[in-house]
Tab-separated table of C-alpha atoms and ligand atoms in Angstrom:
chain	number	residue	atom	x	y	z
N	1	MET	CA	-25.308	-2.181	-39.840
N	2	SER	CA	-28.500	-2.978	-41.402
N	3	GLU	CA	-31.737	-3.277	-39.338
N	4	THR	CA	-31.423	-6.965	-39.869
N	5	ALA	CA	-28.222	-8.087	-38.526
N	6	LEU	CA	-28.061	-10.480	-35.719
N	7	SER	CA	-24.839	-9.095	-34.271
N	8	VAL	CA	-22.084	-6.870	-34.533
N	9	THR	CA	-18.105	-7.466	-34.180
N	10	ALA	CA	-15.715	-4.143	-32.737
N	11	THR	CA	-12.113	-4.504	-32.397
N	12	ALA	CA	-9.732	-2.438	-29.490
N	13	PRO	CA	-6.174	-2.474	-29.467
N	14	ALA	CA	-3.720	-2.888	-26.740
N	15	LYS	CA	-1.785	-0.359	-25.391
N	16	ILE	CA	1.797	0.308	-24.274
N	17	ASN	CA	3.007	3.355	-22.411
N	18	LEU	CA	6.119	4.654	-23.604
N	19	ALA	CA	6.290	7.199	-20.338
N	20	LEU	CA	4.424	6.794	-17.312
N	21	TYR	CA	4.922	9.162	-14.397
N	22	VAL	CA	2.407	8.469	-11.437
N	23	GLY	CA	2.320	10.506	-8.635
N	24	SER	CA	0.649	9.911	-5.002
N	25	PRO	CA	-2.788	9.003	-4.693
N	26	ASP	CA	-5.572	12.304	-4.532
N	27	ILE	CA	-8.190	12.298	-2.368
N	28	SER	CA	-10.182	9.809	-4.567
N	29	GLY	CA	-7.214	7.134	-3.713
N	30	PHE	CA	-6.574	7.205	-7.827
N	31	HIS	CA	-3.160	8.559	-8.928
N	32	PRO	CA	-2.511	11.283	-10.628
N	33	LEU	CA	-0.377	10.683	-14.068
N	34	LEU	CA	1.305	11.913	-16.881
N	35	SER	CA	1.402	8.917	-19.369
N	36	ALA	CA	2.429	8.616	-23.064
N	37	PHE	CA	0.147	6.434	-24.480
N	38	GLN	CA	1.009	4.184	-27.602
N	39	ALA	CA	-1.489	1.537	-29.219
N	40	ILE	CA	0.166	-1.186	-30.549
N	41	ASN	CA	-1.355	-3.611	-33.559
N	42	LEU	CA	-2.650	-6.403	-31.383
N	43	PHE	CA	-6.216	-6.369	-31.089
N	44	ASP	CA	-9.365	-7.845	-28.949
N	45	SER	CA	-12.342	-8.288	-30.880
N	46	ILE	CA	-15.847	-7.883	-29.160
N	47	THR	CA	-18.780	-9.832	-30.929
N	48	VAL	CA	-22.516	-8.862	-29.430
N	49	HIS	CA	-25.855	-10.841	-30.497
N	50	PRO	CA	-29.390	-10.484	-28.782
N	51	ALA	CA	-30.057	-13.258	-26.670
N	52	ALA	CA	-32.497	-14.425	-24.380
N	53	GLN	CA	-30.185	-13.909	-21.284
N	54	MET	CA	-26.865	-12.006	-20.679
N	55	ASN	CA	-23.967	-14.388	-21.230
N	56	ILE	CA	-20.056	-13.898	-22.007
N	57	THR	CA	-17.832	-16.179	-24.029
N	58	CYS	CA	-13.828	-15.988	-24.072
N	59	ARG	CA	-11.765	-17.895	-26.462
N	60	ALA	CA	-7.824	-16.836	-27.003
N	61	PRO	CA	-4.651	-18.543	-27.870
N	62	PHE	CA	-3.552	-18.660	-23.980
N	63	ASN	CA	-5.225	-19.368	-20.461
N	64	THR	CA	-8.122	-17.057	-19.854
N	65	SER	CA	-9.348	-19.010	-16.865
N	66	SER	CA	-8.969	-15.431	-14.675
N	67	VAL	CA	-11.244	-13.810	-16.681
N	68	PRO	CA	-15.101	-13.777	-14.918
N	69	LEU	CA	-17.779	-14.329	-17.487
N	70	ASP	CA	-20.298	-12.958	-15.448
N	71	GLU	CA	-21.497	-9.284	-14.322
N	72	THR	CA	-17.376	-8.532	-12.994
N	73	ASN	CA	-16.687	-8.548	-16.626
N	74	ILE	CA	-15.867	-5.036	-18.104
N	75	VAL	CA	-17.697	-5.623	-21.085
N	76	TRP	CA	-20.596	-6.892	-18.621
N	77	LYS	CA	-20.615	-3.056	-17.168
N	78	ALA	CA	-20.069	-1.635	-20.325
N	79	HIS	CA	-23.599	-3.079	-21.609
N	80	ALA	CA	-25.620	-1.662	-18.360
N	81	LEU	CA	-23.533	1.845	-18.853
N	82	ILE	CA	-24.903	1.737	-21.953
N	83	SER	CA	-28.507	0.286	-21.930
N	84	ALA	CA	-28.834	3.619	-20.007
N	85	HIS	CA	-28.216	5.475	-22.905
N	86	SER	CA	-30.378	3.888	-25.002
N	87	ALA	CA	-33.911	3.461	-26.593
N	88	SER	CA	-33.772	-0.105	-27.479
N	89	GLY	CA	-30.968	-2.782	-25.903
N	90	GLY	CA	-31.794	-5.622	-23.870
N	91	PRO	CA	-29.517	-8.822	-23.407
N	92	VAL	CA	-26.837	-10.016	-25.583
N	93	ARG	CA	-24.186	-12.821	-25.788
N	94	ILE	CA	-20.767	-10.814	-25.903
N	95	ASP	CA	-18.005	-13.302	-27.689
N	96	ILE	CA	-14.989	-11.714	-26.648
N	97	ASP	CA	-11.831	-13.225	-29.148
N	98	LYS	CA	-8.421	-12.061	-26.913
N	99	THR	CA	-4.929	-11.788	-28.695
N	100	ILE	CA	-4.454	-9.048	-25.663
N	101	PRO	CA	-2.503	-10.549	-22.526
N	102	VAL	CA	-4.630	-11.116	-19.571
N	103	ALA	CA	-3.603	-8.406	-16.779
N	104	GLY	CA	-0.223	-7.973	-18.684
N	105	GLY	CA	-0.168	-4.182	-18.451
N	106	MET	CA	-1.746	-3.369	-22.115
N	107	ALA	CA	-4.950	-2.420	-21.230
N	108	GLY	CA	-6.771	-5.685	-22.343
N	109	GLY	CA	-9.593	-5.516	-20.193
N	110	SER	CA	-9.994	-1.816	-21.034
N	111	ALA	CA	-9.855	-2.472	-25.119
N	112	ASP	CA	-12.515	-4.880	-24.280
N	113	GLY	CA	-14.495	-2.693	-22.758
N	114	ALA	CA	-14.319	0.221	-25.435
N	115	ALA	CA	-15.243	-2.010	-28.211
N	116	SER	CA	-18.476	-3.122	-26.392
N	117	LEU	CA	-19.289	0.146	-26.237
N	118	ILE	CA	-18.725	0.908	-30.104
N	119	ALA	CA	-20.407	-2.527	-30.902
N	120	LEU	CA	-23.541	-2.138	-28.907
N	121	ASN	CA	-23.946	1.272	-29.955
N	122	GLU	CA	-23.681	-0.192	-33.441
N	123	LEU	CA	-26.537	-3.391	-32.663
N	124	TRP	CA	-28.634	-0.877	-30.849
N	125	GLN	CA	-28.266	2.148	-33.680
N	126	ALA	CA	-28.246	4.220	-30.389
N	127	GLY	CA	-26.491	6.746	-31.896
N	128	CYS	CA	-24.836	7.784	-28.572
N	129	PRO	CA	-22.100	10.561	-30.293
N	130	VAL	CA	-18.892	9.872	-29.394
N	131	GLU	CA	-18.691	12.406	-26.560
N	132	THR	CA	-20.902	10.178	-24.783
N	133	LEU	CA	-19.106	7.160	-25.320
N	134	PHE	CA	-16.236	8.937	-24.261
N	135	GLU	CA	-17.973	9.905	-20.771
N	136	LEU	CA	-18.833	6.454	-20.473
N	137	ALA	CA	-15.803	4.805	-20.875
N	138	ARG	CA	-14.004	7.121	-18.290
N	139	GLN	CA	-16.818	5.457	-15.793
N	140	LEU	CA	-15.587	2.065	-16.944
N	141	GLY	CA	-11.933	2.581	-16.171
N	142	SER	CA	-9.006	4.954	-16.673
N	143	ASP	CA	-7.630	3.185	-19.352
N	144	VAL	CA	-10.648	2.643	-21.556
N	145	PRO	CA	-10.983	6.112	-22.905
N	146	PHE	CA	-7.688	5.460	-24.474
N	147	SER	CA	-8.506	2.562	-26.061
N	148	LEU	CA	-11.866	4.124	-27.276
N	149	VAL	CA	-9.623	6.536	-29.495
N	150	GLY	CA	-5.890	4.549	-29.465
N	151	GLY	CA	-3.573	5.873	-32.139
N	152	ALA	CA	-0.758	7.855	-29.689
N	153	ALA	CA	-1.927	10.169	-26.999
N	154	ILE	CA	-0.631	12.314	-23.913
N	155	GLY	CA	-2.615	10.908	-20.965
N	156	ARG	CA	-3.319	13.551	-17.527
N	157	GLY	CA	-5.579	12.817	-14.868
N	158	ARG	CA	-6.211	9.301	-14.040
N	159	GLY	CA	-5.042	8.621	-17.680
N	160	ASP	CA	-8.285	9.415	-19.044
N	161	VAL	CA	-7.732	12.922	-19.848
N	162	LEU	CA	-6.282	12.705	-23.424
N	163	GLN	CA	-4.215	15.054	-25.817
N	164	PRO	CA	-3.915	13.547	-29.562
N	165	PHE	CA	-0.224	13.131	-30.030
N	166	ALA	CA	0.832	12.711	-34.471
N	167	THR	CA	3.713	10.287	-34.840
N	168	ASP	CA	5.248	10.211	-38.186
N	169	ARG	CA	6.047	6.771	-38.721
N	170	PRO	CA	5.620	3.453	-36.861
N	171	LEU	CA	7.824	2.389	-34.127
N	172	HIS	CA	8.791	-1.341	-34.253
N	173	VAL	CA	8.647	-3.253	-30.718
N	174	VAL	CA	8.394	-7.123	-29.400
N	175	VAL	CA	5.977	-7.721	-26.762
N	176	VAL	CA	7.050	-10.336	-24.148
N	177	THR	CA	4.461	-12.113	-22.345
N	178	SER	CA	5.292	-14.868	-19.562
N	179	GLY	CA	2.286	-15.862	-17.873
N	180	ILE	CA	2.453	-14.406	-14.751
N	181	GLN	CA	-0.553	-11.789	-14.193
N	182	LEU	CA	-0.023	-8.675	-11.607
N	183	SER	CA	-2.989	-6.882	-10.054
N	184	THR	CA	-3.086	-3.448	-10.946
N	185	PRO	CA	-4.250	-1.896	-7.757
N	186	LEU	CA	-1.769	-4.083	-6.194
N	187	VAL	CA	1.033	-2.690	-8.242
N	188	TYR	CA	-0.374	1.021	-7.148
N	189	ALA	CA	-1.062	-0.162	-3.879
N	190	THR	CA	2.557	-1.546	-3.597
N	191	LEU	CA	4.083	1.941	-5.172
N	192	ASP	CA	2.723	3.757	-2.428
N	193	ALA	CA	3.869	1.628	0.070
N	194	MET	CA	7.613	2.054	-1.572
N	195	ARG	CA	7.171	5.537	-1.565
N	196	GLY	CA	5.798	5.563	2.332
N	197	GLU	CA	5.073	9.059	3.639
N	198	GLN	CA	7.390	10.938	0.543
N	199	LYS	CA	5.085	13.041	-1.347
N	200	VAL	CA	5.558	12.623	-5.677
N	201	ALA	CA	3.664	14.726	-8.280
N	202	VAL	CA	3.670	14.069	-11.557
N	203	PRO	CA	6.093	16.466	-14.055
N	204	ASP	CA	4.101	19.399	-15.908
N	205	ALA	CA	4.963	17.873	-19.351
N	206	LEU	CA	6.984	15.504	-21.053
N	207	PRO	CA	10.538	16.201	-21.878
N	208	ASP	CA	10.553	18.186	-25.655
N	209	GLU	CA	13.598	15.215	-26.400
N	210	PHE	CA	11.450	12.648	-25.958
N	211	LEU	CA	7.954	14.336	-27.946
N	212	THR	CA	10.614	14.754	-30.623
N	213	ALA	CA	12.037	11.278	-30.531
N	214	TRP	CA	8.268	10.090	-30.238
N	215	ARG	CA	6.958	11.893	-32.896
N	216	LEU	CA	9.758	10.909	-35.431
N	217	ALA	CA	9.375	7.388	-34.166
N	218	ASP	CA	12.933	7.687	-33.527
N	219	ALA	CA	14.167	4.132	-31.666
N	220	HIS	CA	17.449	5.240	-30.998
N	221	ALA	CA	16.969	8.489	-29.457
N	222	LEU	CA	13.368	7.845	-27.542
N	223	ALA	CA	15.273	4.649	-25.831
N	224	PRO	CA	17.064	5.812	-23.131
N	225	LEU	CA	14.026	8.282	-22.719
N	226	LEU	CA	11.761	5.496	-21.871
N	227	HIS	CA	10.191	6.150	-18.322
N	228	ASN	CA	8.165	3.810	-15.914
N	229	ASP	CA	7.697	4.605	-12.561
N	230	LEU	CA	5.246	1.185	-12.076
N	231	GLU	CA	8.640	-0.597	-13.340
N	232	PRO	CA	10.316	-1.033	-9.943
N	233	VAL	CA	7.190	-1.794	-8.544
N	234	ALA	CA	6.402	-4.594	-11.073
N	235	LEU	CA	10.022	-6.016	-10.682
N	236	SER	CA	9.887	-6.191	-6.685
N	237	LEU	CA	6.470	-7.810	-7.160
N	238	GLU	CA	7.744	-10.405	-9.438
N	239	PRO	CA	11.873	-10.476	-9.565
N	240	SER	CA	11.744	-12.710	-12.398
N	241	LEU	CA	10.956	-10.086	-14.668
N	242	GLY	CA	14.384	-9.047	-14.409
N	243	ALA	CA	15.250	-11.858	-16.125
N	244	VAL	CA	12.897	-11.147	-18.761
N	245	MET	CA	14.034	-7.853	-19.275
N	246	GLU	CA	18.042	-8.867	-19.761
N	247	ALA	CA	16.977	-11.419	-22.043
N	248	VAL	CA	15.427	-8.882	-23.740
N	249	SER	CA	18.311	-6.627	-23.795
N	250	ALA	CA	20.249	-9.039	-24.574
N	251	ALA	CA	18.443	-10.227	-27.857
N	252	GLY	CA	19.283	-6.817	-29.171
N	253	ALA	CA	16.570	-4.473	-27.915
N	254	LEU	CA	17.409	-0.759	-27.778
N	255	ARG	CA	15.714	-0.585	-24.283
N	256	ALA	CA	13.493	-3.249	-22.396
N	257	LEU	CA	10.379	-1.494	-20.477
N	258	VAL	CA	7.928	-2.834	-18.602
N	259	SER	CA	4.530	-1.705	-19.622
N	260	GLY	CA	1.984	-0.073	-17.209
N	261	SER	CA	1.745	-1.930	-14.471
N	262	GLY	CA	3.386	-5.237	-15.851
N	263	PRO	CA	4.308	-7.854	-16.133
N	264	THR	CA	4.442	-7.692	-19.914
N	265	VAL	CA	8.316	-6.421	-20.989
N	266	VAL	CA	8.108	-4.450	-24.148
N	267	GLY	CA	11.647	-4.610	-26.464
N	268	LEU	CA	12.295	-1.290	-28.311
N	269	ALA	CA	13.601	-2.169	-31.943
N	270	GLU	CA	15.247	0.185	-34.512
N	271	SER	CA	12.981	-1.406	-37.645
N	272	GLU	CA	10.856	-4.268	-38.337
N	273	ALA	CA	13.469	-6.739	-39.143
N	274	HIS	CA	15.685	-5.807	-36.167
N	275	ALA	CA	12.288	-6.716	-34.122
N	276	VAL	CA	12.048	-10.307	-35.792
N	277	ALA	CA	15.474	-10.727	-35.072
N	278	VAL	CA	15.102	-10.014	-31.341
N	279	ALA	CA	12.300	-11.834	-31.020
N	280	GLN	CA	13.826	-15.154	-32.924
N	281	ALA	CA	16.368	-14.702	-30.489
N	282	LEU	CA	14.069	-14.796	-27.540
N	283	THR	CA	11.734	-17.465	-28.862
N	284	THR	CA	14.737	-20.209	-29.021
N	285	GLN	CA	15.325	-19.399	-25.063
N	286	GLY	CA	11.593	-20.200	-24.861
N	287	PHE	CA	9.863	-16.562	-24.175
N	288	GLY	CA	6.508	-15.775	-25.956
N	289	VAL	CA	7.494	-13.114	-28.128
N	290	THR	CA	5.123	-10.924	-30.545
N	291	VAL	CA	6.422	-8.661	-32.954
N	292	THR	CA	4.135	-5.608	-33.661
N	293	GLN	CA	3.932	-1.772	-34.336
N	294	SER	CA	2.543	1.227	-33.012
N	295	THR	CA	-0.540	1.597	-35.000
N	296	GLY	CA	-3.143	5.188	-35.362
N	297	ARG	CA	-5.964	2.930	-35.004
N	298	GLY	CA	-8.684	2.925	-32.331
N	299	SER	CA	-11.804	1.066	-31.409
N	300	GLN	CA	-13.384	0.224	-34.764
N	301	LEU	CA	-16.616	-1.397	-35.895
N	302	GLN	CA	-15.404	-4.329	-37.859
N	303	THR	CA	-16.757	-4.218	-41.444
N	304	PRO	CA	-17.790	-7.525	-42.935
D	401	LIG	O1	-9.668	2.906	-13.404
D	401	LIG	P1	-9.019	1.114	-13.445
D	401	LIG	O2	-10.496	0.238	-12.817
D	401	LIG	O3	-8.453	0.664	-14.712
D	401	LIG	O4	-8.227	1.243	-12.467
D	401	LIG	C1	-7.949	-0.039	-11.269
D	401	LIG	C2	-7.096	0.211	-10.419
D	401	LIG	O5	-5.767	0.702	-10.547
D	401	LIG	C3	-7.995	1.137	-9.323
D	401	LIG	O6	-8.588	0.510	-8.691
D	401	LIG	C4	-6.684	1.658	-8.592
D	401	LIG	O7	-6.496	0.996	-7.511
D	401	LIG	C5	-5.693	1.966	-9.587
D	401	LIG	N1	-5.654	2.912	-10.372
D	401	LIG	C6	-5.005	4.288	-9.697
D	401	LIG	N2	-4.667	5.410	-10.400
D	401	LIG	C7	-4.965	5.512	-11.723
D	401	LIG	C8	-5.286	4.209	-12.374
D	401	LIG	C9	-5.716	2.884	-11.754
D	401	LIG	O8	-4.786	3.821	-8.546
D	401	LIG	N3	-4.573	6.457	-12.180
């Protein structure tokens, strides 16, 4: 960016969890996780402009009435955090252009937070190193560090301890949104209620056969190994998701899986052509479907 640039845009990808194991909450109330994070080719875009006072706008091809436009929005919190690390700074207008479903279990809010950090760092020429941005991302939320780095990674801790994972080829998926929104804290609290007194530890590692199938993007081998501890919780809170999952399977997907805390449902396909065929079958039934694939990208500045 030149010193005279008036705005900066950054993008950040959505994620799906190809595996998500959730342990019983620790003393802080957070749940230890073991997660196979996979970024997909669906991006939110954040543009920051210096302004007389803070304000946020949000545009999307779907209803965003639940997205707050005040200091409770994660992008406003990102501004507050990085302000403390920058000699310049000041109020900005933050324009959020969403393609990632809201409260869909795909880390859309986290993507916006991560992209805001990158964009403000550039706008102010703040010079925060990657390590600092990563630490600020952790403070913003459990999924924000992954939104920053993207690609594929194994997540531990709250999901914020990341080990990059190399994959050979893209995986093809369909993403089915339903307009329903599920609150992440409610999903975790319901999991605890469903488990009662039972104490659950996360496995030490993802199964070898899962890792091999993920690395090779072998969708047939991967399909039966996909796992999400939050899926039965999302289904209990939103029973209509059962019909969505059945429809995704009936449309020919190798496997239907709730993404993260839901309610977005992901269908795994063997190829792009297969994903398109699955999507067409679902679209004729009135479902909102996006054909996409995994990506190695993370948050990045958009070059003009
Ligand atoms: O970290 P983040 O703000 O994204 O988390 C939202 C909520 O999800 C937390 O307040 C907590 O209720 C729940 N959560 C959890 N364990 C995690 C991640 C999130 O209990 N590992």
